[in-house]
XYZ file of C-alpha atoms in Angstrom:
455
model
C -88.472 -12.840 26.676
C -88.787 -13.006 22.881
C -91.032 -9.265 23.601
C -88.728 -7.433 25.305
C -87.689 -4.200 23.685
C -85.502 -2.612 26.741
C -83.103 -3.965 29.474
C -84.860 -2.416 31.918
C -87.472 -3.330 33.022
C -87.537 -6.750 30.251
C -90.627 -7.757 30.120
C -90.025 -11.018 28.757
C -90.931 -13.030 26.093
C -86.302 -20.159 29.669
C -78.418 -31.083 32.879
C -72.683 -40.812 36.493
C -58.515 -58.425 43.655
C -55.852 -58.778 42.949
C -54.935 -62.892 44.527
C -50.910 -61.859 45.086
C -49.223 -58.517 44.778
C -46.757 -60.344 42.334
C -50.051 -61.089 40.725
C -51.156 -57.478 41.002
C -47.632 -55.955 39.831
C -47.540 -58.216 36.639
C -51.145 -56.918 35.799
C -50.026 -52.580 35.756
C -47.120 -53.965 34.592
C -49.181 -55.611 31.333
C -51.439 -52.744 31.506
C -48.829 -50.164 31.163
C -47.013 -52.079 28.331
C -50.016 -52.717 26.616
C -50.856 -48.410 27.006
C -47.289 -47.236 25.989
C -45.629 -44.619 26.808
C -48.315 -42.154 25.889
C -50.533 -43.559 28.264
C -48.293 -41.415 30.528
C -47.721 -38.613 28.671
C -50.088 -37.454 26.948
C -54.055 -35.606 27.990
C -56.469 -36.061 27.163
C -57.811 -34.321 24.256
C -60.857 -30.963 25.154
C -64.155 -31.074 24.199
C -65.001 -29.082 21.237
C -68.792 -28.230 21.492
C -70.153 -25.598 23.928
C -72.525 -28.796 25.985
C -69.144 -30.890 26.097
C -66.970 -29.058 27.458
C -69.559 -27.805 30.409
C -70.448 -31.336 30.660
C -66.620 -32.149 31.449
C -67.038 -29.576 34.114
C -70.142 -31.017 35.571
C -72.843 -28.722 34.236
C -75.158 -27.999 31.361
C -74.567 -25.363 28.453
C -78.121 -24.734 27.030
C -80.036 -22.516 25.002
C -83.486 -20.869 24.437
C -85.678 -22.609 21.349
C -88.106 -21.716 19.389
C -90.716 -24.532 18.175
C -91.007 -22.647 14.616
C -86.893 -22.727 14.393
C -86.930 -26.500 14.575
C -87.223 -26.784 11.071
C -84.729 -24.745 10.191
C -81.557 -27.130 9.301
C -78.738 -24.717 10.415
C -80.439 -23.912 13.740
C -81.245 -27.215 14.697
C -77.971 -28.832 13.618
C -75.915 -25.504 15.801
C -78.655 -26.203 18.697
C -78.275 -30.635 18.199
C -73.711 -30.150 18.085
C -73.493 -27.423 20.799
C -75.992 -27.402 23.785
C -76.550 -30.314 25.669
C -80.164 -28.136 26.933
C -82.810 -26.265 26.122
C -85.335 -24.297 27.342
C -88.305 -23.512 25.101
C -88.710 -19.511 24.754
C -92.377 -19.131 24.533
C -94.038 -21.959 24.108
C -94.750 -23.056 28.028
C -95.721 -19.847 29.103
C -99.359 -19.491 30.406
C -101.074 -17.567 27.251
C -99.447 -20.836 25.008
C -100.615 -23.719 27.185
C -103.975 -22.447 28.778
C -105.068 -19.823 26.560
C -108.697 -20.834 27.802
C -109.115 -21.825 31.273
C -109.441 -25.326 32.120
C -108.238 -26.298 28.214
C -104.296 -26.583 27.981
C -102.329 -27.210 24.807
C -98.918 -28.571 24.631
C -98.134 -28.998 21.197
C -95.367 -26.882 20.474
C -93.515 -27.060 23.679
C -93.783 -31.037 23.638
C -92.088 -30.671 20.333
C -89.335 -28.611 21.749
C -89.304 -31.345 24.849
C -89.509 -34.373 22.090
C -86.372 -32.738 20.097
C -84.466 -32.768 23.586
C -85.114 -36.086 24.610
C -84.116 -37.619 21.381
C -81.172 -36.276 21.647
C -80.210 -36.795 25.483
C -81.032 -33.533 26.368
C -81.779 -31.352 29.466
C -84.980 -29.336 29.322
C -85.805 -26.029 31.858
C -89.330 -25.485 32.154
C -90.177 -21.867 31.594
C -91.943 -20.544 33.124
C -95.377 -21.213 35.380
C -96.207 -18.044 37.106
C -95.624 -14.753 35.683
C -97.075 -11.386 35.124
C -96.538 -10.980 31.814
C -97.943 -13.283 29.073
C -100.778 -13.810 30.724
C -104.375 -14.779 28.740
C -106.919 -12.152 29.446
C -109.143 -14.012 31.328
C -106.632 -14.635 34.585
C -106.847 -10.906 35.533
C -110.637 -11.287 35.449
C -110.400 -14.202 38.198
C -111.526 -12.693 41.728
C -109.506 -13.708 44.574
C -110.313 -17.219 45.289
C -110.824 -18.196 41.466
C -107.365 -16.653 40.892
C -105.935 -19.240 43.876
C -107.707 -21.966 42.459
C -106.618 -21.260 38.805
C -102.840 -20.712 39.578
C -102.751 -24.037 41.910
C -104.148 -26.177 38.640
C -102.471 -24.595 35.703
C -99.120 -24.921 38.025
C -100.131 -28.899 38.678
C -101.774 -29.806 35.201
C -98.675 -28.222 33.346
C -95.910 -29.956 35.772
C -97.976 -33.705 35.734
C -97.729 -33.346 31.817
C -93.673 -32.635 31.996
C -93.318 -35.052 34.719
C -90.000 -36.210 34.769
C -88.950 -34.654 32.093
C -87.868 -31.412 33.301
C -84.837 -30.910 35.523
C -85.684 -27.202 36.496
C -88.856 -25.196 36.330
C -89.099 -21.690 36.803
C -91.770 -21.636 39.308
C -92.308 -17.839 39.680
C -90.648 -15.257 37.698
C -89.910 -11.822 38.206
C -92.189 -11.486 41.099
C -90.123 -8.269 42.200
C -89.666 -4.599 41.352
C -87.015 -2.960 40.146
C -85.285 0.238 42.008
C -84.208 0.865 45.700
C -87.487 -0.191 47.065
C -87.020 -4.006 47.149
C -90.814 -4.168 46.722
C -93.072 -7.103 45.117
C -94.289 -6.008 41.204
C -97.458 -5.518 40.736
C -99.674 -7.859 39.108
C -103.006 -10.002 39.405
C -101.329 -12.910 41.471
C -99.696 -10.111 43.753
C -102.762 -7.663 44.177
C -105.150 -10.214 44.680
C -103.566 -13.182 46.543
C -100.530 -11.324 48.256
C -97.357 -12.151 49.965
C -98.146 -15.815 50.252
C -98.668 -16.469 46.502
C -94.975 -17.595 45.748
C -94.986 -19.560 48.635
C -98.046 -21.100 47.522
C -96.650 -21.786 44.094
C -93.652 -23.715 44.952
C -95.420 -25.765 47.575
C -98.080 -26.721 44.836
C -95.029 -27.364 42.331
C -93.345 -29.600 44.768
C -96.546 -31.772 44.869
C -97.332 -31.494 41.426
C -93.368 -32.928 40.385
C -91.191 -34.260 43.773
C -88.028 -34.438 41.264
C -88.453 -31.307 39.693
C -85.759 -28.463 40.478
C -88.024 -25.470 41.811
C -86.785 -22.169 41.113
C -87.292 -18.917 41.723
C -85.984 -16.650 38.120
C -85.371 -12.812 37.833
C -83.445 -10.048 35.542
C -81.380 -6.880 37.071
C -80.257 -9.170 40.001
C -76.998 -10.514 38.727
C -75.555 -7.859 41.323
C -76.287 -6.488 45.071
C -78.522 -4.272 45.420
C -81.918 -3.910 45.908
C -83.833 -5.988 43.856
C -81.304 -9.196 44.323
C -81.204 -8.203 48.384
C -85.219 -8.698 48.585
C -85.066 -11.860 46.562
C -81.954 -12.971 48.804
C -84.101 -12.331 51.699
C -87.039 -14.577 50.137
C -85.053 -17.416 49.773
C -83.558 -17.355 52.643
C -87.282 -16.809 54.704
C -87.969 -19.787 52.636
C -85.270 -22.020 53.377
C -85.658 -21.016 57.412
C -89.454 -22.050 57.351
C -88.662 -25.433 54.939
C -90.535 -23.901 51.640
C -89.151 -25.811 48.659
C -87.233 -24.089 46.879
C -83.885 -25.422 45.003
C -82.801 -23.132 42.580
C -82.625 -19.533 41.650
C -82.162 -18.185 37.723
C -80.270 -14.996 36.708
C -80.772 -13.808 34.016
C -78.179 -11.897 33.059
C -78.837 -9.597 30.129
C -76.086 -7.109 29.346
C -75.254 -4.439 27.453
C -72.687 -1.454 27.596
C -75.139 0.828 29.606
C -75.765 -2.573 32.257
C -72.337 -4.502 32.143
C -71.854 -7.764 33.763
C -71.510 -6.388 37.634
C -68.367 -6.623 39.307
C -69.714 -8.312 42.200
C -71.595 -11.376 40.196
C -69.147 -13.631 41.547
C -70.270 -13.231 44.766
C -73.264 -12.541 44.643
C -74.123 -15.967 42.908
C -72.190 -16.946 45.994
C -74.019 -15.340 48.444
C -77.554 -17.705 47.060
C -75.158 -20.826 47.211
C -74.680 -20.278 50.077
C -78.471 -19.715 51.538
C -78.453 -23.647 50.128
C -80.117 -23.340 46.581
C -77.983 -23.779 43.696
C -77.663 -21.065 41.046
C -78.160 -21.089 37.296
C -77.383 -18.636 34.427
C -80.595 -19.284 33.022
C -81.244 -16.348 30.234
C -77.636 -15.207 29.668
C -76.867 -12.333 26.629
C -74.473 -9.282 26.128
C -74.987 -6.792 23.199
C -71.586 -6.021 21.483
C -68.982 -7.640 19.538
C -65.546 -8.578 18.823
C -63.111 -8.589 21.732
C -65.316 -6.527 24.551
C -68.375 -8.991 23.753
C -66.021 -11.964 24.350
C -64.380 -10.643 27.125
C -67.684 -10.391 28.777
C -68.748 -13.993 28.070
C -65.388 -15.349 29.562
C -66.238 -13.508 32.820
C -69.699 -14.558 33.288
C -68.989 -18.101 32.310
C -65.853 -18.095 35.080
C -67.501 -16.442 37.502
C -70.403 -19.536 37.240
C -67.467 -21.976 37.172
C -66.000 -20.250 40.739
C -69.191 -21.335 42.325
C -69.664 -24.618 43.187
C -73.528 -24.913 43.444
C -73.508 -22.931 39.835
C -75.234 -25.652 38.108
C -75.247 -24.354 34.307
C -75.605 -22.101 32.071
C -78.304 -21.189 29.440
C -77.998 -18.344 26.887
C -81.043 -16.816 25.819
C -81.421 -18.406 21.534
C -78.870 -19.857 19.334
C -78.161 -17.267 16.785
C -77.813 -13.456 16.580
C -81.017 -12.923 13.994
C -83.369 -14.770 15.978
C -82.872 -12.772 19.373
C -84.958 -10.568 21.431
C -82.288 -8.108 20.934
C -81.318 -8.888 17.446
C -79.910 -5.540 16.731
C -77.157 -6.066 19.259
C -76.262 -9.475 17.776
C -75.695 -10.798 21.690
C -75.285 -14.652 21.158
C -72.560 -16.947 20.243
C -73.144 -17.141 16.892
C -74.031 -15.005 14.682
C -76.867 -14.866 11.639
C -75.267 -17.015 9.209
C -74.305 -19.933 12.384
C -70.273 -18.493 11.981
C -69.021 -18.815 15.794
C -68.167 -15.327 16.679
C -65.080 -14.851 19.002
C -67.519 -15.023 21.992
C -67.942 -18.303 21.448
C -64.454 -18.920 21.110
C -64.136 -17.131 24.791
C -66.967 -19.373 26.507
C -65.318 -22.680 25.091
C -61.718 -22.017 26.608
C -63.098 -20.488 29.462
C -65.200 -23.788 29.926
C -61.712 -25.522 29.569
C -62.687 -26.922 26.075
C -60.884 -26.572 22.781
C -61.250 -25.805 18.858
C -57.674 -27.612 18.793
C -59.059 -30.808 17.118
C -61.601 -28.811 14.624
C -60.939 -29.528 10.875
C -59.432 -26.077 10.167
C -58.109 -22.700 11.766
C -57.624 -19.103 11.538
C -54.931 -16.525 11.975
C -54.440 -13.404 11.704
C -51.824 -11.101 10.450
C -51.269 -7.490 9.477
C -50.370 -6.636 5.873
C -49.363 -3.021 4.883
C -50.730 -0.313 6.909
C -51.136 3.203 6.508
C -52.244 6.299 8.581
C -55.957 5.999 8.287
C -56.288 2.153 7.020
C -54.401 -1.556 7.079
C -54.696 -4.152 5.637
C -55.443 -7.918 6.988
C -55.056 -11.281 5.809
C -56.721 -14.075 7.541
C -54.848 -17.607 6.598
C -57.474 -20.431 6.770
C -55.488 -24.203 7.284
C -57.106 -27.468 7.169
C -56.609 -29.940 10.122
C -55.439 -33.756 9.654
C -58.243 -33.988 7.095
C -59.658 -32.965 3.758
C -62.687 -30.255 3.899
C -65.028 -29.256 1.378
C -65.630 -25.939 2.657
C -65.072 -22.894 5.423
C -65.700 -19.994 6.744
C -64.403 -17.570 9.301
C -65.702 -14.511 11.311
C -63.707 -10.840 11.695
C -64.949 -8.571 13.918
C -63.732 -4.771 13.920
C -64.454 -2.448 16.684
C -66.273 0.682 15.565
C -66.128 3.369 14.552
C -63.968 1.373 12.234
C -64.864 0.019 8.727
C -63.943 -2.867 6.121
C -63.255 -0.858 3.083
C -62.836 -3.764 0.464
C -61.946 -7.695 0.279
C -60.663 -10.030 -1.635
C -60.204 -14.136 -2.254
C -63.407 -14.669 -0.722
C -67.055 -13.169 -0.259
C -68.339 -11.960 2.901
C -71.790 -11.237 4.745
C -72.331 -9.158 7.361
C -74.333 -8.929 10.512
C -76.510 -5.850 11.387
C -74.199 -3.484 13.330
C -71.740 -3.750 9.772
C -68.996 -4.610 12.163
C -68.666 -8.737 11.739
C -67.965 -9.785 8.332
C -68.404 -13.778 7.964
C -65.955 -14.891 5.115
C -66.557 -18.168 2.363
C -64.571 -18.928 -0.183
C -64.659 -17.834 -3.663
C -66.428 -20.807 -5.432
C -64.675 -24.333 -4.654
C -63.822 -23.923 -0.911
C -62.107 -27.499 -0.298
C -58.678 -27.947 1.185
C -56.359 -30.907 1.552
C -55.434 -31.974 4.850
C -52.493 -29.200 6.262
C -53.045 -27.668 3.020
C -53.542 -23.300 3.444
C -55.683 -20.610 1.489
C -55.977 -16.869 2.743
C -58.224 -13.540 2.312
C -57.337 -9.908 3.130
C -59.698 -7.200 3.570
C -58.492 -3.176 4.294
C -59.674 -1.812 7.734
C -60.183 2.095 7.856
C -59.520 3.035 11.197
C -61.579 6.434 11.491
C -59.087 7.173 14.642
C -58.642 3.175 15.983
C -56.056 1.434 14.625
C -57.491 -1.672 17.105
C -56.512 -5.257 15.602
C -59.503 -7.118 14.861
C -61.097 -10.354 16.254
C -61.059 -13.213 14.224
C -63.553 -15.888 15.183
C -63.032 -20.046 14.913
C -62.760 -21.426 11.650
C -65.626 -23.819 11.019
C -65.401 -26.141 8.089
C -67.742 -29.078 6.256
C-alpha cells in the first residue's frame, strides 16, 4: 500500500460457598466495609491509549509497520503505548519473502512479528496472494507451475507464521473496480481462473487451522458493485463450506471518496453472511474537525457491528504514509495526537481524562479579517517536564504569528504543533498558555485543538 499514488484504483503497497447465608451476609457485608463507599460510587476510570480502550470493547486497535521505522524511538514508543496490533506494510508481501522461487526470506517481517510478540501483540498477516508486488518471475509461470507456485508460497509462508498470526489476508483485491462486478486481471486470474481464490483459502486453511482467513479489498466500504460481487463470493463460499472467516475493508478516504453513508450496513450485511469484519487499512486525508469527525464515524459504525472485530489504520504517523501529503493518520509528523485521535479514543469509550496535562481553548480579541487564540496548557495531579499541543485551522485560513512557545507545522500549513519556549516543566495543577492570530481569509471557523501530551 506504501506505492499507491491515487484512491482509485490503490494499488497497494496490512487481537479471557458460602456454608450459611448469615455466613454469606457477614462476608458482602466485610467486603463492602472494607471497599467504602466509593466502591459504590465511583467508575471506573477509561483507558487512555488507542489499543486499551478497543481492548475494553473487545477488539484490537492496530497499525501498519514498517521494519526500517523500528528504530526510530518516537515511532516505536507511539506504535509500543497505542496499538495493541500490527500489521507489517511491506515486508510479507510476495516480492519481500520469495523474491526467487523456491528461496523465501523472512527477515524483516519476523522482526516486525518479534517486536509484536514481545510486547503482547496481535499481528495480521498481509498479504499472500495479490496482483501487485509480485517478483517477475510468477507471471512467467505457465498454468500448472503458477498452481503449484501459489499453493507453496501460500503454505511455506503460513507454516513459518504458524500461530502467530490471528488474521491473514489470503487474497487481496481480486476484483475490479466500476459497475461490472468483474474479477481484475492478473496472472493468478488469467491463467488459473475462477477457482484460484477458492483454491487459496482451502490451501491456507491446511497450511494454518487457527489462522483467521480473509478475503481484503479497497472501494468496498459501500454497496455497490465491487462490494456486491465480493458479497456474493463470500456468501457462494460459505453455502459450499470454503473457509473463509474474515473480510478486510480498507477504507481509504478522502473528500472526493468520503466514508459512505451506508458503511454501517454494509459491514452488516458480511456479518451477517457469517464472517466477521475488520477495518483493516483505515485512513482519511484532511484535518482538524472534518478529519475527526470522519474517524468518529468509521470507528462507531465498526463498534455497531457485533462481528466487527478491530480496527487497523494504515501507519502510525502522518510523514510516513502512503498519502503523506494529506497527513491522514492519528498523529501527525512530530507524534502530537491530532484531534482525530482525540475523536477515535472517545468514540472507543476511552479517555485523555487521567493524562498528565490538558488543553483549552479560548478566543482573545478578534477583528474583521483575523482573531486571536490562546491555548492554556494545565498539568494533571503531577509534575511534567515538558508538552506540547496540536491546533488545527481549517483553510483557507492562516496562523499569522505566535507567541510563548515555538511551533512546527505539518505539510498542508494548517496544523501547527506547539512546545514551549525553553524550560517546558509545570507543577502539578500549575498553568502556562500561548496565543497565535488566525487570519480568516472569509472563515472565521474556531480551530481544533488536539490532546495535550506531556513527558
Amino acid at each position: 500500500m506504501v506505492t499507491r499514488t491515487s484512491i482509485d484504483p490503490p494499488p497497494e503497497r496490512r487481537p479471557r460457598r458460602s456454608r450459611t447465608r448469615t455466613a454469606l451476609a457477614l462476608g458482602l457485608a466485610g467486603l463492602l466495609t472494607a471497599a467504602g463507599a466509593g466502591a459504590l460510587t465511583g467508575t471506573a476510570r477509561a483507558a487512555s491509549t488507542l489499543g486499551a480502550a478497543a481492548a475494553e470493547k473487545g477488539r484490537y486497535f492496530g497499525a501498519a509497520v514498517a521494519a526500517n521505522h523500528l528504530g526510530e524511538a518516537a515511532y516505536a514508543s507511539t506504535l509500543n503505548t497505542e496499538f495493541n496490533s500490527v500489521t507489517p506494510e511491506n515486508e510479507m508481501k510476495w516480492d519481500a519473502t520469495e523474491g526467487t522461487r523456491g528461496t523465501f526470506t523472512f527477515g524483516s517481517a519476523d522482526q516486525i512479528v518479534n517486536h509484536a510478540q514481545s510486547r503482547g501483540m496481535k499481528v495480521r498477516g498481509h498479504t499472500l496472494v495479490w496482483h501487485s508486488q509480485l517478483p517477475s518471475w510468477v507471471a512467467a509461470l505457465g498454468t500448472a507451475d503458477l498452481r503449484s507456485a501459489m499453493n507453496n508460497h501460500i503454505t511455506q509462508v503460513m507454516q513459518h507464521y504458524k500461530g502467530k498470526i490471528h488474521s491473514w489476508d489470503v487474497v487481496n483485491e481480486a476484483f475490479q473496480d466500476g459497475s461490472s462486478g468483474a474479477r481484475r486481471s492478473s496472472p493468478f486470474q488469467d491463467k488459473l481462473g475462477d477457482g484460484f481464490i477458492e483454491e487459496a483459502f482451502r490451501t491456507a486453511r491446511a497450511a494454518d487451522p487457527a489462522a483467521r482467513l480473509c478475503y481484503n479489498d479497497y472501494n468496498t466500504d459501500g454497496v455497490n458493485a465491487k462490494s456486491n460481487a465480493v458479497y456474493n463470493l463470500v456468501r457462494d463460499f460459505k453455502s459450499r463450506g470454503v473457509p473463509i472467516d474474515c473480510v478486510g475493508f480498507q477504507s481509504h478516504f478522502n473528500s472526493a471518496s468520503p466514508v459512505p453513508s451506508d458503511y454501517q450496513a454494509n459491514l452488516q450485511r458480511f456479518a451477517d453472511l457469517g464472517v466477521d469484519v475488520q477495518i483493516t487499512e483505515l485512513d482519511i486525508e484532511g484535518s482538524g474537525t472534518a478529519q475527526a469527525n470522519s474517524y468518529g464515524n468509521v470507528v462507531r459504525a465498526c463498534l455497531a457491528v457485533t462481528r466487527c472485530t478491530g480496527i487497523t489504520v494504515w501507519g502510525v504517523t502522518d510523514k510516513y504514509s502512503w498519502r503523506a501529503s494529506g497527513t491522514p493518520l492519528l498523529f501527525d509528523g512530530n507524534y502530537a495526537k491530532k484531534p482525530a485521535y482525540s475523536a477515535v479514543l472517545t468514540a472507543l469509550g476511552g479517555s485523555s481524562s487521567g493524562a498528565a496535562c490538558t488543553a483549552t481553548y479560548s478566543k482573545a480579541e478578534e477583528w474583521s479579517d483575523r482573531f486571536n487564540g490562546k491555548v492554556t496548557i494545565t498539568a494533571g495531579s503531577s509534575a511534567i517536564g515538558n508538552w506540547t499541543a496540536t491546533v488545527t485551522v481549517t483553510a483557507p485560513q492562516k496562523v499569522s504569528a505566535t507567541w510563548n512557545g515555538t511551533p512546527s507545522w505539518d505539510g498542508s500549513g494548517n496544523v501547527m504543533t506547539m512546545r514551549p519556549n525553553g524550560n517546558g516543566r509545570l507543577a502539578a495543577g500549575a498553568s502556562t498558555s500561548f496565543g497565535f492570530t488566525v487570519m480568516t481569509n472569509g472563515n472565521s471557523a474556531a480551530p481544533a485543538i488536539g490532546s495535550c501530551t506531556a513527558s
